[in-house]
Every structure is written in C-alpha cells, then in structure tokens.
Amino acid sequence: MASKSARTRAGRKSNGFDDAIPVVHLKDIHKSYGDLEVIKGVELKARAGEVVTLIGSSGSGKSTLLRCANLLEVPQSGEIIFDGNPVHWKVKGSERVPADMNEVRLVRTNLSMVFQQFNLWSHLTILENVTEAPITVLGRSKMEAEQTGRKYLEKVGIVEKCDAYPAQLSGGQQQRAAIARALAMEPHAMLFDEPTSALDPELEAEVVQVIKKLAAEGRTMILVTHDMKLAQDVANHVVFLHQGVIEEQGNPSEVFGNTKSKRLIQFLSATVTA
Amino acid sequence: MMGFCADPATVEGVKWWMCYLTTNTHISFYKSFLVVLALLALTAPLAMLLGFAGALARRSGIFPVSLIGHTYTSMVRGVPDIVFFLFIPIAMDQAFELTRHKILCPEVIGPVYQGNDFVVCTAAKLPLSTADAWVHTTYGFFLAAFGFAIVFGAFAANTIDGALSAVPKAQLETAAAYGMTKRQTFWQIHLPQMWGFALPGLSNLWMILVKATPLLFLLGVEDVVYWAGALGKTKTAAYFDYPHGDWRLGYFAMLLVFYLFVTWVSENFLSRMQAKFNTGQATIGGKKLPQGIAR
C-alpha cells in the first residue's frame, strides 16, 4: 500500500537524526467560515514527547485549530508541516485544497484523533473498532491487529469489553476505547479534542487517568481541554487562544502561576468559579 | 399420470383425486408457483441493484449522473406501477427487435411502424418464430421480471438514499480522520450502518413485491392466480374428463395459504436481519435486546 511505505519514510525522519523538527508544526494558520474568521494567524508546534494543551473559551477556535492539524478542516492560508514535510496545496475553484490525498492520509494515519463525543463506530464491537483502521488503512493482518488492539485495550483497562458494542458501554469506557483505537494506529502524535467534556466527573476521572499515563510515557500529544487541572498537570506547553489568536503561551507553571494577559486572568477566574 | 387414470370415467374416491390432481393442467398450476418464486428470486436482487445504482446516482456530485438518478426515481415512483408493468416489457421487446432489425436485415427498406403494426423482418424476431415454446415463455418472463425490477428499484433507490443520509456524519468523519479513503469509508462504515435504516423500508418493498406477483398475468405469464381461476371453474362432463362444480373457493384458499406461507418465511427472515442490525445499537430496537448479548 502506498500510504504504508510513505508512512515508514516519514517515521524514519522524525525518529532518526533530527529531533528538533517538530512532529506537528502549524504555521500562520488562517481559517474562516464565510466572513467569520475563527483562526487569525496562529503558530503551533509539538515536538516529539511534548504535550501541548490548548485552552480558551468556547468559540476561541481551539477545536478548529486542532482539526486543521489533521486536515479535517482546511485552512485558507498557512502551512501544515508534519515531521518536517509540508502539506502541498492546489487551488480548486476558489478554495485551497490539499494537492495530494496520499499526503493527507499520511498525516492522518500518524495523527490519531480522540473526539469529544467518542465517535466509536456504532456497528462494530470494541475490538473491531480498534482493529478497523489498522487493517483497512495500514494493511495489517487481522491477527496482528487484534493482538495490538488487545494490548491497547488492556492498557486503558477495558479489554474485557472487547466483544461489546459501543452503546453498551458507559461514556468513560467508550472514551477509553476511543483512546485505545487511537493508540492502535501507533501514531507519531495524538490529538485530543475535549476528551472529557462529554463525561460526568466520575467518568471523567478514569479518562484523565489514562491521558496522564500516556503523557508520562512521553507521547506527543495536542490536547484541547476545558479541564484546567488536566491542562496544568500534563502539559509541557500551554497555549491560550482568544478569538482566534494566541493571547498567551508558555510552560504551565508560568501560564497558570504568573499569568500575564488580562484575558487569561479573566478566563481562569471564570473557569475556577464555574 | 398414473396408469389407472387412462379412463377417468372409471376411477373414484382417492384414485379419482390422485388422477385429478395430476392432470397436465394441474402440473402447470404447480409449476406456476415456481414461476412466482422464480420471479421473486430474480426481481429482488435486480431491484436492489437498480436501487443502489439509483441511490448512488442521485447522490453523485456529477450533475448529469444525479439528474439521471433523480429522473429515474421520481418518474417511476410517480407513474402508476401497472402502466410500467405493461409499458416496459413491450418497450424493451420493441427496442430489442428494432435493433436486431437494423443490424440483421439492413436490406429491408420501409418503415417498421406501419400504422398500428410493428413490423420487423423474420430474422429480427425475438425469440425467432422457429424457437420452442419454452423459449417464448422464458423470454416473456425475463421481460416481466425486468419490468418489476425497474419499478421496485426506483422505490428501493429512494429508501437506500434516505438510509445513506441517515448515517451520522461524525461516523464518516472519524473514518476520514483515521486515514480511510472515500471508498474505504463507504464500504467499511457508511454501507454497513445504512442497512439498519434501510431494512424497514426494504422489507415493506419486498412484501409489496410478493403481493404484486399476480400482476404477472397481465404480461401474459400464466401465474398462480390465473391457474387457480381456470382450474376452479365449473367443469361439465361433456367437455372435461373430471367434471366438478364451482371449486374456485378451494383453489383460492390454496393461494391464500401459499401467500401467507411466503409472508411468514419473509417476516421471520426480515425480523432476524433487523435484530442483527439492531444488536448493541443505541436505539429503541437495540435496547430491547439483552444488554449482555455480545459479551
């Protein structure tokens, strides 16, 4: 499969000689819907082993920015550089679109996403959810994929649910299964789009625990979250987005302990009291 | 036919019934049940194929293709079925014969449509007038099956199109996010999830198709209803070997049993399919099943 060999090539580049190249590098991203500009020139880098968290109020553009990273949203301008390889563009009508879908798939197979609403495939069992993309997209054998799948289901603590359907699981279990699905792709980096926002506090805790474990393993992650505690605990780098621009960023102790921007002070006090 | 049936006037009781029920006309009657089942077996997959083609055409991003899809489904669903059942076999037959006429006998000059008559050269006839009777019957049967398939395919297309639209967008977006191509997304996620939405509509269509089979008679295919009517009529000793009164009630009761049986088998199969698609789904249907069914 073409995507597979391409993936290997990119893998060598990032893990080999140059660790300074960010796994994900978004450069001067602009994204608008019609007249509404939601991202106004944002730069974001995630180096290997780094956990970057994006915080900000609803509508600040943090989810949109995350979705630009794996091209679920196509920014009107700016560069998306994955493992040092920029995505190429072409013009279609009045829109800019990726020139080569193979490039897009290469980015997506290496950047597994975890969604707010879990989005497990409802017609597949938990094990099938975890093996689906490795078999279909990466061309793994069923046996190999199931072995890997079980390994990651075990890691998130729900291997005993592998024959259940998603709807038969609690929200927390579903999200952990979704994380296992992302891990099973053995990606270079993971994207989390508000992974705990759809969960009540009790179920949230079990998912948070898994995310912390992954962060401690040194996985590269970009995490959009409303959970300031989580942002503070797992992040190497915190980015505060406000109305489509970065208002403040830095390491968590600086951003949370010595907040500079007025808007972030406002935002943090609002989230603490909420 | 059994030997003792040689002289029908002399047999009675059980033997009479044995002879009566094995006459040539009765054999044709029994065969007509197979004709109905064959029609169902041929029409259903053909209609599904047309249904998928129609649905995908309607959803196509290419304008002419989607126009064809919309025209097909709207037109066929809007015109009375019976008009199509009558129109399609005749139209197809004439189309075939006209094409053959142009190719096989180009030397024949003169119009094919002569007033009310459709005249093609002998070599262009379908089937050839020298062909066996069964070839004629089979040809007529296939034209009829195609007529049915076109009508039911249009309804199936509408059902399938609606079911494809009912699949949550997030499910497909997730597939894209994991690197699936459009084709992989369609086959792995979209299509399997579509069935649960399409099945109630498709099972309705199947039952309507079963009930529509007697319309075959209109197309000159001698089906169960034709034979039941013909065999049940009063038979006088002057013309028939096995005279009897008006037995239509009995014959039609047999049809009732036959159609109820087909319905029962269908319902069983379809509810099993529905249960399969409902398994573990976050729907009312899915919740009816024991929670632990998959564990």
Coordinates of C-alpha atoms in Angstrom, one line a residue:
Chain A
M1 CA 0.0 0.0 0.0
A2 CA 1.3 3.4 -1.0
S3 CA 0.4 5.1 2.3
K4 CA 2.2 2.5 4.2
S5 CA 5.5 2.9 2.6
A6 CA 5.1 6.7 2.8
R7 CA 4.5 6.4 6.4
T8 CA 7.6 4.4 7.0
R9 CA 9.7 7.1 5.3
A10 CA 8.2 9.9 7.4
G11 CA 8.7 7.8 10.5
R12 CA 12.4 7.4 9.9
K13 CA 12.8 11.1 9.5
S14 CA 11.3 12.1 12.8
N15 CA 12.7 9.4 15.0
G16 CA 16.2 9.4 13.5
F17 CA 18.6 12.2 13.1
D18 CA 16.8 15.4 13.8
D19 CA 14.7 15.6 17.0
A20 CA 14.5 19.4 16.7
I21 CA 12.0 19.1 13.9
P22 CA 8.5 19.3 15.4
V23 CA 6.2 16.4 14.8
V24 CA 3.4 18.8 14.2
H25 CA 4.1 22.3 13.1
L26 CA 1.2 24.7 12.2
K27 CA 2.4 27.9 10.7
D28 CA 0.5 31.1 10.4
I29 CA -2.9 29.4 10.1
H30 CA -5.9 31.4 9.0
K31 CA -9.3 29.8 8.9
S32 CA -12.6 31.4 8.2
Y33 CA -16.2 30.2 7.6
G34 CA -17.6 32.7 5.1
D35 CA -17.0 36.1 6.6
L36 CA -16.2 34.8 10.0
E37 CA -12.5 34.4 10.7
V38 CA -12.1 31.9 13.5
I39 CA -8.3 31.5 13.4
K40 CA -6.3 34.6 12.7
G41 CA -2.7 33.6 12.1
V42 CA -1.7 31.0 14.7
E43 CA 1.6 29.2 15.0
L44 CA 1.7 25.9 16.9
K45 CA 4.5 23.4 17.4
A46 CA 4.5 20.0 19.1
R47 CA 7.9 18.4 19.3
A48 CA 8.4 14.7 20.0
G49 CA 7.5 13.8 23.5
E50 CA 5.8 17.1 24.1
V51 CA 2.3 17.6 25.4
V52 CA 0.7 20.8 24.2
T53 CA -2.6 21.9 25.6
L54 CA -4.9 24.4 24.0
I55 CA -7.2 26.3 26.3
G56 CA -9.7 29.1 25.8
S57 CA -13.4 29.8 25.9
S58 CA -15.9 28.3 23.6
G59 CA -15.6 29.8 20.1
S60 CA -11.9 30.7 20.6
G61 CA -11.0 28.5 17.7
K62 CA -9.1 25.8 19.7
S63 CA -11.0 22.8 18.3
T64 CA -10.9 24.3 14.8
L65 CA -7.1 24.7 15.1
L66 CA -6.8 21.1 16.2
R67 CA -8.9 19.9 13.3
C68 CA -6.6 21.8 11.0
A69 CA -3.7 19.7 12.2
N70 CA -5.1 16.5 10.6
L71 CA -6.9 18.4 7.8
L72 CA -10.4 17.7 8.9
E73 CA -10.6 21.5 8.4
V74 CA -8.6 23.0 5.6
P75 CA -7.2 26.4 6.5
Q76 CA -7.3 29.2 3.8
S77 CA -3.7 30.0 4.4
G78 CA -0.7 28.9 6.4
E79 CA 1.4 25.8 6.4
I80 CA 0.8 22.4 8.0
I81 CA 4.2 20.7 8.4
F82 CA 4.2 17.1 9.6
D83 CA 7.5 15.5 10.6
G84 CA 9.2 18.3 8.6
N85 CA 7.2 17.6 5.4
P86 CA 4.8 20.4 4.5
V87 CA 1.4 19.5 3.0
H88 CA 1.2 20.7 -0.6
W89 CA -1.8 22.7 -1.9
K90 CA -3.6 23.3 -5.1
V91 CA -6.5 25.6 -6.0
K92 CA -9.9 24.1 -6.7
G93 CA -12.5 26.7 -7.7
S94 CA -11.9 29.5 -5.2
E95 CA -10.7 27.2 -2.5
R96 CA -7.4 25.9 -1.4
V97 CA -7.3 22.1 -1.0
P98 CA -4.6 19.6 -0.4
A99 CA -2.8 18.7 -3.7
D100 CA -2.3 15.0 -2.8
M101 CA -4.7 13.0 -0.8
N102 CA -1.9 10.5 0.0
E103 CA -0.2 13.2 1.9
V104 CA -3.3 13.9 3.8
R105 CA -3.7 10.2 4.7
L106 CA -0.1 10.1 5.7
V107 CA -0.7 12.9 8.2
R108 CA -4.0 11.3 9.4
T109 CA -2.6 7.8 10.0
N110 CA 0.2 9.3 12.1
L111 CA -2.0 11.7 14.0
S112 CA -4.8 9.7 15.7
M113 CA -7.6 11.8 16.9
V114 CA -9.8 11.3 20.0
F115 CA -13.1 13.1 19.8
Q116 CA -15.3 14.8 22.4
Q117 CA -18.3 12.5 21.6
F118 CA -16.0 9.4 21.3
N119 CA -17.3 8.6 17.8
L120 CA -16.8 4.9 18.1
W121 CA -18.2 3.2 15.0
S122 CA -21.5 2.0 16.3
H123 CA -21.9 -1.1 14.2
L124 CA -18.6 -2.6 15.3
T125 CA -17.6 -4.2 18.5
I126 CA -15.0 -2.5 20.7
L127 CA -12.2 -4.9 19.4
E128 CA -13.4 -4.3 15.8
N129 CA -13.3 -0.5 16.4
V130 CA -9.7 -0.8 17.5
T131 CA -8.6 -3.1 14.6
E132 CA -10.7 -1.4 11.8
A133 CA -8.2 1.3 10.7
P134 CA -5.0 -0.8 11.3
I135 CA -6.5 -3.5 9.0
T136 CA -8.2 -1.2 6.4
V137 CA -5.8 1.7 6.3
L138 CA -2.4 0.3 7.4
G139 CA -2.9 -3.1 5.8
R140 CA -2.1 -5.1 8.9
S141 CA -3.3 -8.7 9.1
K142 CA -6.3 -9.4 11.3
M143 CA -4.3 -11.4 13.7
E144 CA -1.6 -8.8 14.1
A145 CA -4.2 -6.0 14.5
E146 CA -6.2 -7.9 17.1
Q147 CA -3.0 -8.6 19.1
T148 CA -2.1 -4.9 19.1
G149 CA -5.7 -4.0 19.7
R150 CA -6.0 -6.1 22.8
K151 CA -2.7 -4.8 24.1
Y152 CA -4.0 -1.2 24.0
L153 CA -7.5 -2.1 25.3
E154 CA -5.7 -3.7 28.2
K155 CA -3.7 -0.6 28.7
V156 CA -6.8 1.6 29.0
G157 CA -8.4 -1.1 31.2
I158 CA -11.3 -2.4 29.2
V159 CA -10.0 -5.5 27.4
E160 CA -12.9 -7.4 29.0
K161 CA -15.4 -5.3 26.9
C162 CA -13.8 -6.2 23.6
D163 CA -16.9 -8.0 22.3
A164 CA -19.4 -5.4 23.5
Y165 CA -20.8 -2.8 21.2
P166 CA -20.1 0.9 22.0
A167 CA -23.6 1.7 23.0
Q168 CA -23.4 -1.0 25.7
L169 CA -20.5 0.9 27.4
S170 CA -20.5 3.9 29.7
G171 CA -19.2 7.2 28.4
G172 CA -15.9 6.8 30.2
Q173 CA -15.4 3.3 28.9
Q174 CA -16.3 4.5 25.4
Q175 CA -13.7 7.2 25.6
R176 CA -11.1 4.8 26.8
A177 CA -11.9 2.5 23.9
A178 CA -11.6 5.5 21.6
I179 CA -8.2 6.2 23.1
A180 CA -7.2 2.6 22.5
R181 CA -8.4 2.9 18.9
A182 CA -6.1 5.9 18.5
L183 CA -3.1 4.1 20.2
A184 CA -3.6 1.1 17.9
M185 CA -2.6 3.2 14.9
E186 CA 0.8 3.6 16.7
P187 CA 0.8 7.2 15.6
H188 CA 3.6 9.8 15.9
A189 CA 1.3 12.1 17.8
M190 CA -2.2 12.1 19.2
L191 CA -4.9 14.8 19.0
F192 CA -7.5 15.1 21.8
D193 CA -10.5 17.3 21.2
E194 CA -12.0 18.0 24.6
P195 CA -11.9 14.3 25.5
T196 CA -13.5 14.7 28.9
S197 CA -16.2 17.4 28.1
A198 CA -19.0 14.9 27.5
L199 CA -18.4 13.0 30.7
D200 CA -19.6 13.5 34.2
P201 CA -16.9 14.0 36.9
E202 CA -16.8 10.4 38.0
L203 CA -16.3 9.0 34.5
E204 CA -14.0 11.9 33.6
A205 CA -11.5 10.8 36.3
E206 CA -11.0 7.4 34.6
V207 CA -10.3 9.1 31.3
V208 CA -8.0 11.7 32.8
Q209 CA -6.0 8.9 34.4
V210 CA -5.4 7.3 31.0
I211 CA -4.4 10.6 29.5
K212 CA -1.9 11.3 32.3
K213 CA -0.5 7.8 31.8
L214 CA 0.1 8.5 28.1
A215 CA 1.7 11.8 28.9
A216 CA 4.0 10.2 31.4
E217 CA 5.1 7.7 28.7
G218 CA 6.4 10.6 26.7
R219 CA 3.8 10.5 23.9
T220 CA 3.5 13.5 21.7
M221 CA 0.0 15.0 22.2
I222 CA -2.0 18.1 21.4
L223 CA -4.9 18.4 23.9
V224 CA -7.8 20.7 23.7
T225 CA -9.5 20.9 27.0
H226 CA -11.8 22.8 29.4
D227 CA -10.2 21.0 32.3
M228 CA -7.6 23.4 33.7
K229 CA -6.3 20.9 36.2
L230 CA -5.6 18.5 33.5
A231 CA -4.0 21.2 31.3
Q232 CA -1.8 22.1 34.1
D233 CA -0.9 18.5 35.1
V234 CA 0.0 17.0 31.8
A235 CA 1.2 19.9 29.7
N236 CA 4.8 20.9 28.8
H237 CA 3.4 23.8 26.9
V238 CA 0.1 25.7 27.4
V239 CA -1.5 27.8 24.7
F240 CA -4.3 30.2 25.5
L241 CA -6.4 31.1 22.4
H242 CA -8.7 34.0 22.4
Q243 CA -10.8 35.0 19.4
G244 CA -8.6 33.1 17.0
V245 CA -5.2 34.5 18.2
I246 CA -2.8 33.2 20.8
E247 CA -3.1 35.6 23.8
E248 CA -0.5 33.8 26.0
Q249 CA 1.6 30.7 25.9
G250 CA 4.4 29.1 27.8
N251 CA 5.1 26.4 30.3
P252 CA 2.2 25.6 32.7
S253 CA 3.8 27.0 35.9
E254 CA 4.4 30.3 34.1
V255 CA 1.0 30.5 32.4
F256 CA -1.0 29.4 35.4
G257 CA 1.2 30.7 38.2
N258 CA 2.3 34.0 36.7
T259 CA -0.4 34.9 34.3
K260 CA 0.3 38.0 32.2
S261 CA -2.6 38.6 29.9
K262 CA -5.7 40.2 31.3
R263 CA -8.0 37.9 29.2
L264 CA -6.4 34.8 30.5
I265 CA -6.7 36.1 34.1
Q266 CA -10.4 36.7 33.4
F267 CA -10.8 33.3 31.7
L268 CA -9.1 31.4 34.6
S269 CA -11.1 33.1 37.3
A270 CA -14.3 32.3 35.3
T271 CA -13.4 28.6 35.0
V272 CA -12.4 28.3 38.6
T273 CA -15.6 29.7 39.9
A274 CA -17.7 27.8 37.4
Chain B
M1 CA -50.0 -39.6 -14.7
M2 CA -50.7 -43.0 -13.2
G3 CA -51.7 -45.9 -15.4
F4 CA -55.2 -46.3 -13.8
C5 CA -56.0 -42.8 -14.9
A6 CA -56.3 -43.9 -18.5
D7 CA -60.0 -44.0 -18.3
P8 CA -61.1 -41.2 -15.9
A9 CA -64.7 -42.2 -16.0
T10 CA -64.0 -45.5 -14.1
V11 CA -61.9 -44.1 -11.2
E12 CA -63.4 -42.8 -8.0
G13 CA -62.5 -41.9 -4.4
V14 CA -58.9 -41.5 -3.6
K15 CA -57.8 -42.7 -7.0
W16 CA -60.0 -40.1 -8.6
W17 CA -58.3 -37.4 -6.6
M18 CA -54.9 -38.8 -7.5
C19 CA -55.7 -38.7 -11.1
Y20 CA -57.5 -35.3 -11.0
L21 CA -54.6 -33.6 -9.2
T22 CA -52.0 -34.9 -11.6
T23 CA -53.6 -33.8 -14.9
N24 CA -51.4 -31.7 -17.2
T25 CA -53.2 -28.5 -16.3
H26 CA -52.6 -29.2 -12.6
I27 CA -48.9 -29.7 -13.3
S28 CA -48.9 -26.3 -15.0
F29 CA -50.6 -24.9 -11.9
Y30 CA -47.9 -26.3 -9.6
K31 CA -45.2 -25.1 -11.9
S32 CA -46.8 -21.6 -11.8
F33 CA -45.9 -21.5 -8.0
L34 CA -42.3 -22.0 -9.0
V35 CA -42.7 -19.2 -11.6
V36 CA -43.8 -16.8 -8.9
L37 CA -40.9 -17.8 -6.7
A38 CA -38.5 -17.5 -9.6
L39 CA -39.9 -14.1 -10.3
L40 CA -39.3 -13.0 -6.7
A41 CA -35.8 -14.6 -6.7
L42 CA -34.9 -12.7 -9.9
T43 CA -36.6 -9.4 -9.3
A44 CA -35.4 -8.8 -5.7
P45 CA -31.7 -8.8 -6.4
L46 CA -32.2 -7.0 -9.7
A47 CA -34.3 -4.3 -8.0
M48 CA -31.7 -4.0 -5.2
L49 CA -29.0 -3.5 -7.9
L50 CA -31.1 -0.8 -9.6
G51 CA -31.9 0.7 -6.2
F52 CA -28.2 1.0 -5.3
A53 CA -27.4 2.4 -8.8
G54 CA -30.3 4.9 -8.5
A55 CA -29.4 5.9 -5.0
L56 CA -25.7 6.4 -5.8
A57 CA -26.6 8.2 -9.0
R58 CA -28.8 10.6 -7.0
R59 CA -26.0 11.3 -4.6
S60 CA -23.4 11.8 -7.3
G61 CA -21.5 15.0 -7.4
I62 CA -21.6 14.9 -11.2
F63 CA -24.7 16.8 -12.3
P64 CA -25.8 14.7 -15.3
V65 CA -25.5 11.5 -13.3
S66 CA -27.5 12.8 -10.4
L67 CA -30.1 14.1 -12.9
I68 CA -30.5 10.6 -14.3
G69 CA -30.9 9.2 -10.8
H70 CA -33.5 11.8 -9.8
T71 CA -35.3 11.4 -13.1
Y72 CA -35.4 7.6 -12.7
T73 CA -36.7 7.6 -9.2
S74 CA -39.2 10.4 -9.5
M75 CA -40.6 9.3 -12.8
V76 CA -41.0 5.6 -11.9
R77 CA -42.4 6.4 -8.4
G78 CA -44.9 8.9 -9.8
V79 CA -46.4 6.8 -12.6
P80 CA -48.9 4.1 -11.7
D81 CA -47.0 0.8 -11.4
I82 CA -49.3 -1.0 -13.7
V83 CA -48.5 1.4 -16.5
F84 CA -44.9 0.5 -16.2
F85 CA -45.5 -3.2 -15.9
L86 CA -47.3 -3.0 -19.2
F87 CA -45.0 -0.5 -20.8
I88 CA -41.6 -1.8 -20.0
P89 CA -41.9 -5.3 -21.4
I90 CA -43.4 -4.1 -24.7
A91 CA -41.0 -1.2 -25.0
M92 CA -38.0 -3.5 -24.3
D93 CA -39.2 -6.1 -26.7
Q94 CA -39.6 -3.5 -29.4
A95 CA -36.3 -1.9 -28.7
F96 CA -34.5 -5.3 -29.0
E97 CA -36.3 -6.2 -32.2
L98 CA -35.7 -2.8 -33.7
T99 CA -32.0 -3.0 -33.0
R100 CA -31.8 -6.5 -34.5
H101 CA -33.8 -5.4 -37.5
K102 CA -31.4 -2.6 -38.2
I103 CA -28.4 -4.9 -37.9
L104 CA -29.6 -8.2 -39.2
C105 CA -31.7 -7.1 -42.2
P106 CA -30.5 -3.7 -43.4
E107 CA -31.7 -4.6 -46.9
V108 CA -35.3 -4.3 -45.8
I109 CA -36.5 -0.8 -46.7
G110 CA -39.7 0.7 -45.4
P111 CA -40.9 1.8 -42.0
V112 CA -41.1 -0.6 -39.0
Y113 CA -44.1 1.2 -37.7
Q114 CA -46.9 0.6 -40.2
G115 CA -50.0 2.2 -38.8
N116 CA -50.8 0.3 -35.7
D117 CA -48.4 -2.5 -36.5
F118 CA -44.8 -3.0 -35.5
V119 CA -43.2 -5.0 -38.3
V120 CA -39.6 -6.3 -38.3
C121 CA -38.1 -8.8 -40.6
T122 CA -38.4 -12.5 -39.6
A123 CA -34.7 -12.8 -38.6
A124 CA -35.1 -9.9 -36.1
K125 CA -38.0 -11.5 -34.2
L126 CA -37.4 -12.3 -30.6
P127 CA -37.5 -15.1 -29.9
L128 CA -37.3 -16.4 -33.5
S129 CA -40.7 -17.8 -34.6
T130 CA -39.0 -21.2 -35.0
A131 CA -37.9 -21.3 -31.4
D132 CA -39.5 -23.7 -28.9
A133 CA -42.5 -22.6 -26.8
W134 CA -40.4 -22.6 -23.6
V135 CA -38.1 -20.0 -25.2
H136 CA -41.0 -17.7 -25.8
T137 CA -42.3 -18.3 -22.2
T138 CA -38.8 -17.6 -20.7
Y139 CA -38.3 -14.5 -22.8
G140 CA -41.6 -13.1 -21.7
F141 CA -40.8 -14.0 -18.1
F142 CA -37.5 -12.1 -18.2
L143 CA -39.1 -9.1 -19.7
A144 CA -41.7 -9.2 -17.0
A145 CA -39.1 -9.6 -14.3
F146 CA -37.2 -6.6 -15.6
G147 CA -40.4 -4.5 -15.6
F148 CA -40.9 -5.4 -12.0
A149 CA -37.3 -4.7 -11.1
I150 CA -37.3 -1.2 -12.7
V151 CA -40.4 -0.2 -10.7
F152 CA -39.2 -1.7 -7.4
G153 CA -35.7 -0.5 -8.0
A154 CA -36.9 3.1 -8.0
F155 CA -38.6 2.7 -4.6
A156 CA -35.5 0.9 -3.3
A157 CA -33.3 3.7 -4.5
N158 CA -35.4 6.2 -2.5
T159 CA -35.2 4.0 0.6
I160 CA -31.4 3.4 0.2
D161 CA -30.7 7.1 -0.5
G162 CA -32.6 8.1 2.7
A163 CA -30.8 5.5 4.8
L164 CA -27.4 6.6 3.5
S165 CA -28.3 10.1 4.6
A166 CA -29.4 8.9 8.0
V167 CA -26.0 7.7 9.0
P168 CA -24.5 10.2 11.4
K169 CA -21.8 12.4 9.8
A170 CA -19.5 12.0 12.7
Q171 CA -19.1 8.3 12.0
L172 CA -17.8 9.1 8.5
E173 CA -15.7 12.0 9.6
T174 CA -14.0 9.7 12.1
A175 CA -13.2 7.2 9.3
A176 CA -11.6 10.1 7.3
A177 CA -9.7 11.2 10.4
Y178 CA -8.2 7.7 10.7
G179 CA -6.9 7.9 7.1
M180 CA -9.7 5.9 5.3
T181 CA -10.2 6.8 1.6
K182 CA -13.7 7.7 0.5
R183 CA -14.1 4.2 -0.9
Q184 CA -13.0 2.5 2.3
T185 CA -15.3 4.8 4.3
F186 CA -18.2 3.8 2.1
W187 CA -17.6 0.1 2.3
Q188 CA -16.4 -0.2 5.9
I189 CA -18.6 2.4 7.7
H190 CA -21.3 4.0 5.6
L191 CA -22.8 0.9 3.9
P192 CA -22.9 -1.3 7.0
Q193 CA -24.5 1.4 9.1
M194 CA -27.0 2.2 6.3
W195 CA -28.7 -1.3 6.5
G196 CA -30.3 -0.7 9.9
F197 CA -32.0 2.4 8.5
A198 CA -32.9 0.9 5.1
L199 CA -34.3 -2.5 6.2
P200 CA -37.8 -1.5 7.4
G201 CA -38.4 0.3 4.1
L202 CA -36.9 -2.5 2.0
S203 CA -38.8 -5.2 3.9
N204 CA -42.0 -3.2 3.1
L205 CA -41.0 -3.2 -0.6
W206 CA -40.4 -7.0 -0.5
M207 CA -43.8 -7.6 0.9
I208 CA -45.4 -5.4 -1.7
L209 CA -43.4 -7.2 -4.4
V210 CA -44.7 -10.5 -3.1
K211 CA -48.3 -9.2 -3.3
A212 CA -47.7 -7.8 -6.8
T213 CA -46.7 -11.1 -8.4
P214 CA -50.3 -11.8 -9.6
L215 CA -49.8 -8.9 -12.0
L216 CA -47.6 -11.2 -14.0
F217 CA -50.9 -12.4 -15.6
L218 CA -51.2 -9.0 -17.2
L219 CA -48.0 -9.7 -19.0
G220 CA -49.1 -13.0 -20.4
V221 CA -47.2 -15.1 -17.8
E222 CA -49.6 -17.7 -16.5
D223 CA -49.2 -17.3 -12.8
V224 CA -50.9 -19.0 -9.8
V225 CA -53.9 -16.7 -9.8
Y226 CA -54.6 -17.4 -13.5
W227 CA -54.4 -21.2 -13.0
A228 CA -56.4 -21.2 -9.8
G229 CA -59.3 -19.3 -11.5
A230 CA -59.1 -21.6 -14.6
L231 CA -59.0 -24.9 -12.7
G232 CA -61.6 -23.9 -10.1
K233 CA -64.3 -23.1 -12.6
T234 CA -67.3 -25.4 -13.0
K235 CA -66.4 -28.3 -15.3
T236 CA -69.1 -30.2 -17.3
A237 CA -68.8 -33.8 -18.2
A238 CA -69.4 -33.0 -21.8
Y239 CA -66.0 -31.3 -22.2
F240 CA -63.9 -32.5 -19.3
D241 CA -62.6 -35.8 -18.0
Y242 CA -63.0 -34.7 -14.4
P243 CA -66.2 -32.8 -14.1
H244 CA -66.8 -30.8 -10.9
G245 CA -68.8 -27.8 -9.6
D246 CA -67.5 -24.3 -8.8
W247 CA -64.4 -25.1 -6.8
R248 CA -62.8 -21.7 -7.0
L249 CA -63.1 -21.1 -3.3
G250 CA -60.9 -24.1 -2.6
Y251 CA -58.3 -23.1 -5.2
F252 CA -58.2 -19.5 -4.0
A253 CA -57.8 -20.8 -0.4
M254 CA -54.7 -22.7 -1.6
L255 CA -53.3 -19.3 -2.9
L256 CA -54.1 -17.8 0.5
V257 CA -52.1 -20.5 2.2
F258 CA -49.2 -20.1 -0.3
Y259 CA -49.0 -16.3 0.1
L260 CA -49.4 -16.5 3.9
F261 CA -46.5 -19.0 3.9
V262 CA -44.3 -16.8 1.9
T263 CA -45.2 -13.9 4.2
W264 CA -44.4 -15.9 7.3
V265 CA -41.0 -17.0 5.9
S266 CA -40.2 -13.4 4.9
E267 CA -41.2 -11.9 8.2
N268 CA -39.1 -14.4 10.1
F269 CA -36.1 -13.7 7.9
L270 CA -36.5 -9.9 8.0
S271 CA -37.0 -9.6 11.7
R272 CA -33.9 -11.7 12.2
M273 CA -32.0 -9.4 10.0
Q274 CA -33.4 -6.4 11.8
A275 CA -32.3 -7.9 15.1
K276 CA -28.8 -8.4 13.7
F277 CA -28.6 -4.7 12.7
N278 CA -30.0 -3.5 16.0
T279 CA -27.6 -5.5 18.1
G280 CA -25.8 -3.2 20.5
Q281 CA -27.1 0.0 18.9
A282 CA -28.2 3.0 20.9
T283 CA -31.7 2.8 19.6
I284 CA -35.0 1.6 21.0
G285 CA -34.6 -1.5 18.9
G286 CA -31.1 -2.1 20.1
K287 CA -32.1 -1.6 23.8
K288 CA -34.8 -4.2 23.5
L289 CA -32.1 -6.9 23.3
P290 CA -30.5 -8.2 26.5
Q291 CA -27.6 -5.8 27.3
G292 CA -25.1 -8.6 27.6
I293 CA -25.9 -10.2 24.3
A294 CA -22.5 -9.5 22.8
R295 CA -20.4 -10.3 25.8

